[in-house]
């Protein structure tokens, strides 16, 4: 049905095992969003030129999708429904935002009519827009915030000021008509340093948060013309903070907060009294909960989604809960099934995004009245899920007792219970989410080569509570590194890993950890691979050409990593570049020539020092930023990675 539904898109499962190009290839369909009335869906699809294009499809019948916006030199990267007829989307050139003149925000009707640029990536408004309209363009200092979603054609846009110390700082919010280009400011009189905004049911700005490092504040304006009031204040990295999620029709503020818990939960917050409700609406032991599903028509929260072992949604609405249960029962066990809807309450149909550890993703249409499911699209039809590695989820105690979630991808070619050569795959951030059980291309690619893959949510990994986060402060290369060894030793003890055939690999912070692995625990690894990895911690504080604002470097990084002056000796000991002579295994280093986060100077210094120390080191450079934006670059790197692992993890 998927092939028939998408007509010209020919989707045939590959007969041969997937290659690096198959895993690096972009999905045929992704980022699907449903119109408010649930009659149409918009999605990103691949154009004939290999670019990400915007397409829409009528969900009420089995119709082929129609590409309504496509470009030869930029990708559509983000799309939202403004109302039942109109969409807003962002398009830009792949890679870092150095090429800002090829960025833009556009609006278009779902049938492809009345399209126009509304925000340009240039500093002026005289650029060609791709249409006959060249007036009322907002410049590059504006960014899309979100659609208003009151039935109008309007969106909210934020104007930023670029400063040396704080980077891009939001200064005002405007309401913009996407058909006429007319804009009016809706944030006059707001507190200084506002960085989030909630509007009440009438469209009045009522709640904002402000960032005044090291303090954050929650402000409320009870009625138009009244003074703004501080109703909550907390340390930026303190336990008592909260984050406003949605403002309901009756003025109830829904927030995510820890309160007396270790993990973040969802609460109601009394704006007049400035206090949280005593009991959370939704809280989960071991996992942070902070994604509220909001129905714009009903103007109320209808559910909460969170990432545990799998993506899970708790619905407050009885009809939505019933639909979720029906879908979960109808689809294969072990699936994570997310209901996608516009105005969700009382919907007669939903789109279901269904994934598992071996299924990259399918989209189904669920008809409530008929209680039926039909396939709408398959994201990666060339991946045969029966060939993919099984993934398992474990909680492994660190040496100090901290529980560490560990996801293992088991190669299909290795019998269960047999130890296998292993790749310890370290995520970036480091203050970022870890792995769950859903399908991921990189570990599946490595498992397809016969390697067992370990992904460890070491201390600092977000989404696992305050204690897990707080335990990472000042622990770059120390207990954060020990967590990786503890998980590896567990895998050896379980008979999963051949202890003599292990390579450590990661990107960004993961690249840093890969280089520190053979320094801190030399007996554990036969090789190390670092992609856009930090090698000199001092550069994070001193390098001026960086996308990390000076204010963040002056406060956040000092708190989380260490003070570059007071802790200079410690940071030196924790930097791979200064301990490179201790590395006794082969190393592969890859960097991005356009990387503004971990600049090429990190790789330059490390590779130079490694060669002087006699370390066996290979280097690859790509015309990329902090990560891969082009499948061909990722394909090339993964093929080189496979060759490197094959040479150094031989029996």
XYZ file of C-alpha atoms in Angstrom:
651
model
C 0.000 0.000 0.000
C 2.861 2.364 0.753
C 4.180 2.069 -2.807
C 0.736 2.679 -4.252
C 0.163 5.581 -1.908
C 3.320 7.363 -2.911
C 3.108 6.638 -6.614
C 6.380 7.680 -8.183
C 8.421 6.822 -5.102
C 9.637 3.274 -5.703
C 10.266 1.509 -2.435
C 11.718 -1.965 -2.718
C 13.456 -3.771 0.108
C 17.115 -4.353 -0.642
C 18.004 -7.965 -1.361
C 21.581 -7.531 -0.158
C 22.461 -6.649 3.460
C 22.267 -2.899 4.131
C 25.390 -0.910 3.388
C 26.799 2.229 4.992
C 24.970 4.240 2.319
C 21.685 2.532 3.252
C 22.064 3.524 6.885
C 23.256 7.058 6.145
C 20.512 7.656 3.591
C 17.778 10.016 4.733
C 14.334 8.544 5.402
C 11.836 8.748 2.560
C 9.348 10.319 4.970
C 9.987 12.112 8.247
C 8.787 14.919 10.520
C 5.121 14.220 9.747
C 2.628 16.649 11.302
C -1.170 16.588 11.156
C -3.499 19.505 10.400
C -5.676 20.866 13.227
C -8.803 19.187 11.795
C -6.887 15.924 11.198
C -7.774 15.775 7.498
C -4.310 16.364 6.042
C -0.702 15.617 6.906
C 2.459 17.478 5.965
C 5.800 15.705 5.837
C 9.356 15.950 4.587
C 10.127 13.702 1.608
C 13.089 13.289 -0.704
C 12.895 15.219 -3.973
C 14.383 14.034 -7.280
C 17.375 16.291 -6.541
C 17.965 14.473 -3.260
C 16.801 17.419 -1.173
C 14.293 17.371 1.652
C 11.052 18.736 0.221
C 7.675 19.557 1.741
C 4.708 17.376 0.756
C 1.091 17.102 1.885
C -1.426 14.270 1.681
C -5.190 13.986 2.202
C -5.777 11.565 5.089
C -9.453 11.074 4.291
C -8.681 9.023 1.176
C -5.917 6.942 -0.315
C -4.313 9.737 -2.291
C -0.701 10.228 -3.285
C 1.144 13.026 -1.510
C 1.898 16.188 -3.408
C 5.229 17.990 -3.142
C 4.364 21.649 -2.607
C 7.800 23.146 -1.851
C 11.167 21.920 -3.118
C 14.512 23.588 -3.804
C 17.677 22.613 -5.643
C 20.119 24.043 -3.084
C 18.375 23.986 0.313
C 16.414 21.504 2.424
C 13.101 21.993 4.156
C 13.914 21.229 7.785
C 10.937 22.248 9.922
C 7.196 22.513 9.279
C 4.092 23.486 11.294
C 0.414 23.855 10.532
C -0.850 27.414 11.028
C -4.483 26.455 10.480
C -6.385 23.822 8.494
C -5.233 25.321 5.189
C -1.883 27.009 5.719
C 1.604 25.898 6.761
C 4.820 27.601 7.816
C 8.200 26.006 7.176
C 11.928 26.701 7.467
C 14.442 25.853 4.730
C 18.205 26.175 4.723
C 21.391 24.874 3.219
C 22.755 21.786 4.996
C 25.537 22.319 7.463
C 26.555 25.179 9.744
C 24.832 28.524 9.599
C 27.881 30.204 8.144
C 25.919 30.276 4.891
C 23.096 32.293 6.448
C 21.983 33.887 3.173
C 20.486 30.523 2.211
C 18.157 30.363 5.185
C 14.534 31.379 5.100
C 11.068 30.944 6.624
C 8.121 30.529 4.290
C 4.337 30.113 4.397
C 2.214 28.198 1.894
C -1.259 26.688 1.566
C -1.474 22.894 1.696
C -2.393 22.782 -2.002
C 0.785 24.655 -2.915
C -0.885 28.008 -3.508
C -0.061 31.476 -2.101
C 3.498 30.666 -1.083
C 5.765 33.442 0.109
C 8.954 34.047 2.035
C 8.363 35.819 5.337
C 11.812 35.754 6.977
C 15.059 35.908 5.008
C 18.427 34.582 6.091
C 20.079 37.783 4.912
C 20.810 40.986 6.792
C 18.829 42.997 4.235
C 15.475 42.546 2.503
C 16.614 43.117 -1.077
C 17.447 39.468 -1.731
C 15.663 37.395 -4.335
C 12.865 35.526 -2.582
C 12.015 32.976 -5.234
C 8.722 34.767 -5.913
C 7.464 38.146 -7.079
C 7.106 39.332 -3.495
C 10.088 41.338 -2.249
C 8.597 43.493 0.486
C 7.810 43.168 4.173
C 10.487 40.536 4.672
C 11.878 40.150 8.158
C 15.671 39.862 8.274
C 17.992 37.203 9.693
C 17.648 38.487 13.267
C 14.113 37.040 13.325
C 13.219 33.413 14.039
C 9.969 31.490 13.885
C 8.636 30.789 17.380
C 5.372 28.937 16.620
C 2.003 29.391 14.907
C -0.633 31.308 16.873
C -3.165 28.501 16.231
C -6.331 30.571 16.714
C -7.663 29.991 13.199
C -5.822 32.995 11.733
C -2.918 32.937 9.248
C -0.576 34.327 11.904
C 2.618 33.100 13.531
C 4.741 34.367 16.414
C 8.282 35.405 15.509
C 11.113 36.377 17.869
C 13.556 39.187 17.158
C 17.106 38.631 18.398
C 20.007 40.917 19.118
C 23.495 39.592 18.469
C 25.955 40.393 21.248
C 29.566 39.393 21.780
C 28.984 38.230 25.341
C 25.640 36.473 25.172
C 25.367 35.472 21.513
C 21.860 35.759 20.074
C 19.562 37.227 22.743
C 15.773 37.428 22.234
C 14.458 40.977 22.637
C 10.886 41.006 21.302
C 8.027 38.846 20.023
C 5.803 39.896 17.133
C 2.647 38.479 15.620
C 3.094 38.148 11.861
C 0.381 37.716 9.203
C 1.831 35.175 6.763
C -0.296 36.406 3.854
C 0.330 40.140 4.083
C 3.668 40.217 5.915
C 2.333 42.714 8.425
C 3.778 42.349 11.914
C 2.930 43.902 15.262
C 4.818 43.598 18.520
C 3.026 41.656 21.244
C 5.711 41.773 23.937
C 5.852 45.491 24.768
C 6.599 45.987 28.445
C 7.828 42.429 28.999
C 10.609 41.912 31.574
C 14.160 42.184 30.279
C 16.006 39.014 29.263
C 12.825 37.050 28.504
C 13.493 33.739 26.753
C 10.139 31.903 26.792
C 6.592 33.178 26.281
C 3.081 31.855 26.919
C -0.082 33.564 25.704
C -3.524 33.244 27.262
C -6.668 32.174 25.392
C -7.268 35.752 24.202
C -3.783 35.991 22.672
C -2.335 38.254 25.395
C 1.221 37.600 26.567
C 0.741 36.469 30.160
C 3.729 34.354 31.294
C 7.454 34.657 30.550
C 10.691 33.331 31.960
C 13.886 35.356 32.121
C 17.512 34.274 32.042
C 19.779 36.402 34.237
C 22.587 33.971 34.950
C 22.945 32.580 37.493
C 19.264 33.309 38.286
C 16.071 32.470 36.443
C 12.649 33.998 37.099
C 9.049 33.196 36.243
C 6.933 36.298 35.596
C 3.160 36.738 35.332
C 1.003 39.645 34.220
C -2.491 39.083 35.708
C -4.245 41.430 33.259
C -3.387 43.891 30.491
C -1.853 47.061 31.882
C -1.020 45.555 35.272
C 2.610 45.277 36.436
C 4.540 42.096 35.759
C 5.094 40.040 38.928
C 7.907 37.641 39.792
C 6.132 34.509 40.994
C 9.138 32.198 41.200
C 12.923 32.600 41.281
C 15.640 29.954 41.287
C 19.261 29.187 40.481
C 19.839 28.344 36.807
C 21.350 25.005 37.806
C 19.426 24.541 41.030
C 17.044 21.848 42.208
C 14.118 24.215 42.795
C 13.580 25.320 39.217
C 10.604 24.814 36.976
C 9.698 25.305 33.330
C 6.325 26.591 32.129
C 4.873 24.206 29.542
C 1.342 25.376 28.624
C -1.258 27.882 29.817
C -4.780 26.475 29.765
C -7.990 28.306 28.888
C -8.928 28.874 32.544
C -5.494 30.336 33.366
C -4.037 27.146 34.853
C -0.300 26.984 34.263
C 1.138 23.525 33.629
C 4.850 23.243 34.441
C 7.600 20.665 34.623
C 9.445 20.689 37.950
C 11.275 18.438 40.377
C 9.764 19.778 43.606
C 10.684 17.124 46.198
C 11.407 14.482 43.561
C 14.660 13.429 41.919
C 13.081 13.381 38.457
C 11.086 16.090 36.705
C 7.305 15.645 36.772
C 4.310 17.582 35.434
C 2.447 19.812 37.921
C -0.160 22.526 37.976
C 1.162 25.834 39.283
C -0.924 28.471 41.108
C 0.202 31.788 39.622
C -1.510 33.876 42.304
C 0.086 31.998 45.201
C 3.297 31.080 43.398
C 3.153 27.447 44.512
C 3.063 24.020 42.877
C 0.280 21.558 43.486
C 1.395 18.984 46.057
C 0.952 15.998 43.757
C 2.167 15.788 40.161
C -0.187 15.133 37.281
C 2.364 12.691 35.872
C 5.634 11.555 37.390
C 7.813 8.537 36.566
C 10.507 7.159 38.831
C 13.871 7.156 37.087
C 12.869 9.367 34.154
C 12.216 13.075 33.643
C 8.789 13.995 32.260
C 8.466 17.344 30.504
C 6.624 17.024 27.155
C 2.993 18.144 27.498
C 0.584 17.388 24.656
C -1.684 20.429 24.230
C -4.996 20.660 22.369
C -5.225 24.191 20.921
C -8.947 23.993 20.216
C -9.796 22.859 23.744
C -6.960 25.045 25.131
C -5.970 22.371 27.611
C -3.326 19.738 28.279
C -4.518 16.329 27.069
C -1.488 14.156 27.755
C 2.193 13.861 28.566
C 4.907 12.086 26.564
C 8.260 10.953 27.931
C 11.246 8.810 27.049
C 11.880 5.793 29.245
C 13.033 2.532 27.679
C 10.680 3.520 24.866
C 8.705 6.639 23.960
C 5.496 6.556 26.021
C 2.413 8.792 26.183
C 0.026 9.102 29.120
C -3.323 10.507 27.977
C -5.673 12.451 30.267
C -8.523 12.271 27.749
C -10.512 9.003 27.816
C -10.980 8.888 24.034
C -7.261 9.334 23.387
C -6.346 6.709 25.972
C -8.761 4.259 24.329
C -7.347 4.970 20.872
C -3.811 4.432 22.181
C -4.748 1.097 23.724
C -6.437 -0.064 20.523
C -3.448 0.877 18.371
C -0.961 -0.736 20.749
C -2.938 -3.983 20.651
C -3.266 -3.974 16.857
C 0.389 -3.367 16.019
C 3.187 -5.878 16.723
C 4.360 -6.198 20.343
C 7.449 -4.267 21.333
C 6.478 -1.229 19.258
C 6.524 2.385 20.401
C 3.352 3.891 18.909
C 2.883 7.659 19.012
C -0.485 9.178 18.125
C -0.073 12.235 15.908
C -3.009 14.628 15.734
C -3.816 18.313 15.393
C -6.734 19.028 17.710
C -6.683 15.656 19.399
C -9.817 15.597 21.560
C -12.677 13.938 19.699
C -10.588 13.273 16.572
C -12.046 10.724 14.165
C -8.621 9.705 12.837
C -5.013 9.729 13.952
C -1.677 9.146 12.288
C 0.372 6.594 14.221
C 4.172 6.702 14.126
C 5.300 3.176 14.973
C 8.886 2.119 15.674
C 10.762 -0.659 17.448
C 14.335 -1.692 18.060
C 14.469 -3.218 14.568
C 11.787 -1.212 12.713
C 13.040 2.234 11.605
C 9.538 3.667 11.443
C 6.131 3.330 9.830
C 3.191 5.714 9.587
C -0.346 4.353 9.805
C -3.756 6.035 9.639
C -6.108 4.899 12.403
C -9.831 5.340 11.715
C -11.611 5.563 15.067
C -15.107 4.634 13.872
C -13.940 1.690 11.758
C -11.264 0.698 14.300
C -8.947 0.094 11.336
C -5.313 0.801 10.504
C -3.853 1.344 7.057
C -0.240 1.954 6.093
C 0.446 5.528 5.069
C 4.235 5.499 4.666
C 7.413 3.648 5.575
C 10.390 5.778 6.517
C 13.179 3.426 5.378
C 11.616 0.698 3.231
C 15.039 -0.492 2.058
C 15.833 -1.681 5.603
C 14.507 -5.199 6.240
C 13.787 -5.291 9.957
C 14.378 -9.049 10.114
C 18.066 -8.389 9.366
C 18.460 -5.828 12.146
C 20.080 -6.392 15.511
C 17.946 -6.880 18.586
C 18.329 -4.146 21.219
C 18.058 -4.725 24.964
C 17.844 -2.285 27.876
C 19.648 -2.742 31.202
C 20.380 -0.854 34.417
C 24.005 -1.330 35.439
C 25.383 0.002 38.751
C 28.419 2.266 38.556
C 31.180 1.713 41.112
C 29.586 4.332 43.385
C 26.141 2.734 43.008
C 24.666 5.207 40.503
C 22.373 3.250 38.132
C 23.452 3.558 34.499
C 20.999 2.713 31.705
C 22.805 0.659 29.061
C 21.382 -0.233 25.650
C 22.974 -3.195 23.878
C 22.572 -3.790 20.152
C 23.144 -7.488 19.470
C 24.439 -8.418 16.002
C 22.079 -10.745 14.185
C 25.069 -12.790 12.987
C 26.241 -13.658 16.514
C 24.381 -16.366 18.451
C 22.732 -15.263 21.705
C 25.059 -15.751 24.649
C 28.223 -15.678 22.553
C 30.770 -12.976 23.313
C 31.428 -10.653 20.405
C 33.915 -7.928 19.506
C 32.424 -4.742 20.882
C 32.153 -1.067 20.047
C 31.526 1.179 23.044
C 29.542 3.985 21.381
C 29.574 7.163 23.507
C 26.952 9.848 22.944
C 27.711 13.560 22.643
C 26.603 16.426 24.796
C 27.515 15.233 27.314
C 24.378 16.775 28.838
C 22.055 15.239 26.284
C 19.635 12.279 26.125
C 21.010 8.765 25.930
C 19.785 5.801 23.920
C 16.444 4.034 24.171
C 15.189 0.892 22.513
C 14.015 2.474 19.276
C 15.956 1.826 16.063
C 19.090 3.896 15.421
C 21.144 3.773 12.210
C 24.673 3.932 13.620
C 24.526 1.087 16.151
C 22.606 -1.028 13.617
C 25.295 -0.378 11.008
C 27.974 -1.488 13.460
C 25.935 -4.522 14.540
C 25.569 -5.457 10.873
C 29.373 -5.687 10.752
C 29.261 -8.256 13.558
C 30.016 -5.970 16.512
C 28.025 -5.854 19.727
C 27.351 -2.184 20.498
C 27.130 -0.705 24.005
C 25.493 2.697 24.557
C 25.855 3.924 28.120
C 23.840 6.720 29.736
C 26.825 7.812 31.823
C 26.354 10.416 34.575
C 25.249 13.727 33.117
C 22.988 12.124 30.519
C 19.773 14.125 30.649
C 16.286 12.790 31.271
C 17.342 10.615 34.221
C 16.876 12.948 37.172
C 18.794 15.482 39.203
C 21.145 13.072 40.989
C 22.307 11.592 37.694
C 22.862 15.072 36.233
C 24.521 16.576 39.320
C 26.954 13.661 39.609
C 28.649 14.791 36.377
C 29.745 18.260 37.506
C 33.514 18.589 37.253
C 33.842 14.928 36.216
C 34.987 15.234 32.592
C 37.412 12.361 32.059
C 36.972 11.165 35.641
C 33.879 9.367 37.004
C 32.107 9.989 33.683
C 34.868 7.923 32.108
C 34.673 5.323 34.885
C 30.986 4.818 34.085
C 31.955 3.645 30.615
C 34.458 1.162 31.999
C 31.920 -0.111 34.541
C 29.382 -0.806 31.791
C 32.042 -2.518 29.694
C 33.112 -4.741 32.605
C 29.455 -5.643 33.139
C 29.149 -6.672 29.468
C 32.257 -8.841 29.794
C 30.894 -10.487 32.930
C 27.584 -11.160 31.174
C 29.411 -12.938 28.371
C 28.393 -10.310 25.819
C 31.813 -8.819 25.090
C 35.131 -10.330 24.093
C 37.373 -8.334 26.488
C 40.332 -8.424 24.104
C 38.443 -6.911 21.167
C 36.901 -3.585 22.189
C 37.038 -0.198 20.468
C 35.700 3.033 21.973
C 34.061 5.503 19.595
C 32.017 8.689 19.813
C 31.380 12.200 18.508
C 31.716 15.579 20.253
C 31.884 14.716 23.967
C 31.823 11.089 22.807
C 34.930 11.852 20.756
C 36.579 13.295 23.850
C 35.673 10.179 25.858
C 37.017 7.964 23.072
C 40.431 9.623 23.364
C 40.418 9.566 27.159
C 39.427 5.886 27.220
C 42.872 4.471 26.400
C 44.435 7.082 28.707
C 42.350 6.270 31.793
C 41.770 2.567 31.122
C 44.483 1.463 28.662
C 43.924 -2.255 29.209
C 40.313 -2.097 27.976
C 40.638 -0.924 24.379
C 42.317 -2.029 21.173
C 41.503 1.191 19.305
C 39.753 4.563 19.599
C 37.735 6.678 17.148
C 36.983 10.363 17.725
C 34.661 12.408 15.506
C 34.568 16.193 16.153
C 35.921 15.389 19.611
C 37.148 17.849 22.224
C 40.870 17.382 22.804
C 41.867 20.494 24.783
C 39.429 21.668 27.468
C 41.075 25.087 27.639
C 39.913 25.806 24.075
C 36.283 25.584 25.170
C 36.874 28.695 27.258
C 39.393 30.652 25.192
C 38.466 30.109 21.561
C 36.617 33.191 20.291
C 35.269 31.736 17.045
C 32.707 29.482 18.710
C 28.938 29.126 18.736
C 29.047 28.827 22.533
C 28.255 32.352 23.827
C 30.799 33.947 26.142
C 28.205 34.130 28.922
C 27.695 30.360 28.753
C 31.441 29.785 28.742
C 31.819 32.175 31.670
C 29.135 30.561 33.808
C 27.759 27.239 32.578
C 31.005 25.605 31.510
C 32.816 26.816 34.621
C 30.150 25.190 36.754
C 29.871 21.957 34.789
C 33.493 21.396 33.693
C 35.746 23.606 35.808
C 37.206 27.091 36.143
C 39.937 27.605 33.500
C 42.045 29.601 35.975
C 41.367 27.982 39.343
C 41.221 24.454 37.894
C 43.848 24.918 35.173
C 46.000 21.986 36.277
C 42.989 19.693 36.576
C 41.675 20.631 33.133
C 45.127 20.015 31.695
C 45.179 16.505 33.180
C 41.698 15.900 31.765
C 42.648 16.958 28.232
C 43.622 14.210 25.755
C 46.079 16.517 23.977
C 48.277 16.775 27.062
C 48.192 13.022 27.754
C 48.519 11.760 24.226
C 51.824 9.993 24.954
C 49.885 7.604 27.224
C 47.813 6.314 24.299
C 49.178 2.975 23.079
C 46.437 1.989 20.603
C 45.623 3.111 17.039
C 43.427 6.212 16.806
C 41.154 7.516 14.047
C 40.316 11.241 14.197
C 37.669 12.962 12.041
C 36.868 16.661 12.111
C 34.680 19.222 10.366
C 36.393 22.127 8.648
C 33.327 24.304 9.359
C 32.808 23.200 12.951
C 31.989 26.166 15.207
C 31.439 24.090 18.356
C 34.586 21.952 18.455
C 36.784 23.857 16.038
C 39.366 22.065 13.846
C 42.071 23.396 16.162
C 41.176 20.553 18.575
C 42.078 17.947 15.944
C 45.093 19.941 14.764
C 46.653 20.054 18.226
C 45.888 16.441 19.046
C 47.101 14.920 15.777
C 50.321 16.973 15.884
C 51.022 15.876 19.460
C 50.107 12.261 18.679
C 52.500 12.044 15.758
C 55.292 13.559 17.816
C 54.591 10.952 20.512
C 54.634 8.089 18.020
C 50.941 7.278 18.341
C 49.449 5.505 15.328
C 46.877 8.075 14.190
C 44.755 8.523 11.066
C 42.941 11.763 10.263
C 39.969 12.585 8.030
C 38.556 16.066 7.400
C 35.150 16.895 5.937
C 33.556 20.101 4.687
C 31.015 19.744 7.483
C 30.182 21.402 10.762
C 29.635 19.801 14.159
C 28.249 16.564 12.774
C 27.229 15.313 9.360
C 24.624 17.117 7.290
C 25.207 15.227 4.033
C 24.605 11.481 3.653
C 27.584 11.141 1.317
C 29.931 12.444 4.039
C 28.475 10.096 6.634
C 28.664 7.173 4.207
C 32.333 7.862 3.536
C 33.104 8.122 7.246
C 31.238 4.941 8.149
C 33.051 3.007 5.429
C 36.384 4.279 6.771
C 35.243 3.443 10.295
C 34.344 -0.101 9.202
C 37.781 -0.555 7.617
C 39.522 0.803 10.725
C 37.576 -1.487 13.066
C 38.160 -4.446 10.779
C 41.931 -3.939 10.913
C 42.176 -3.498 14.665
C 39.510 -5.804 16.099
C 40.644 -8.923 14.288
C 40.801 -12.088 16.427
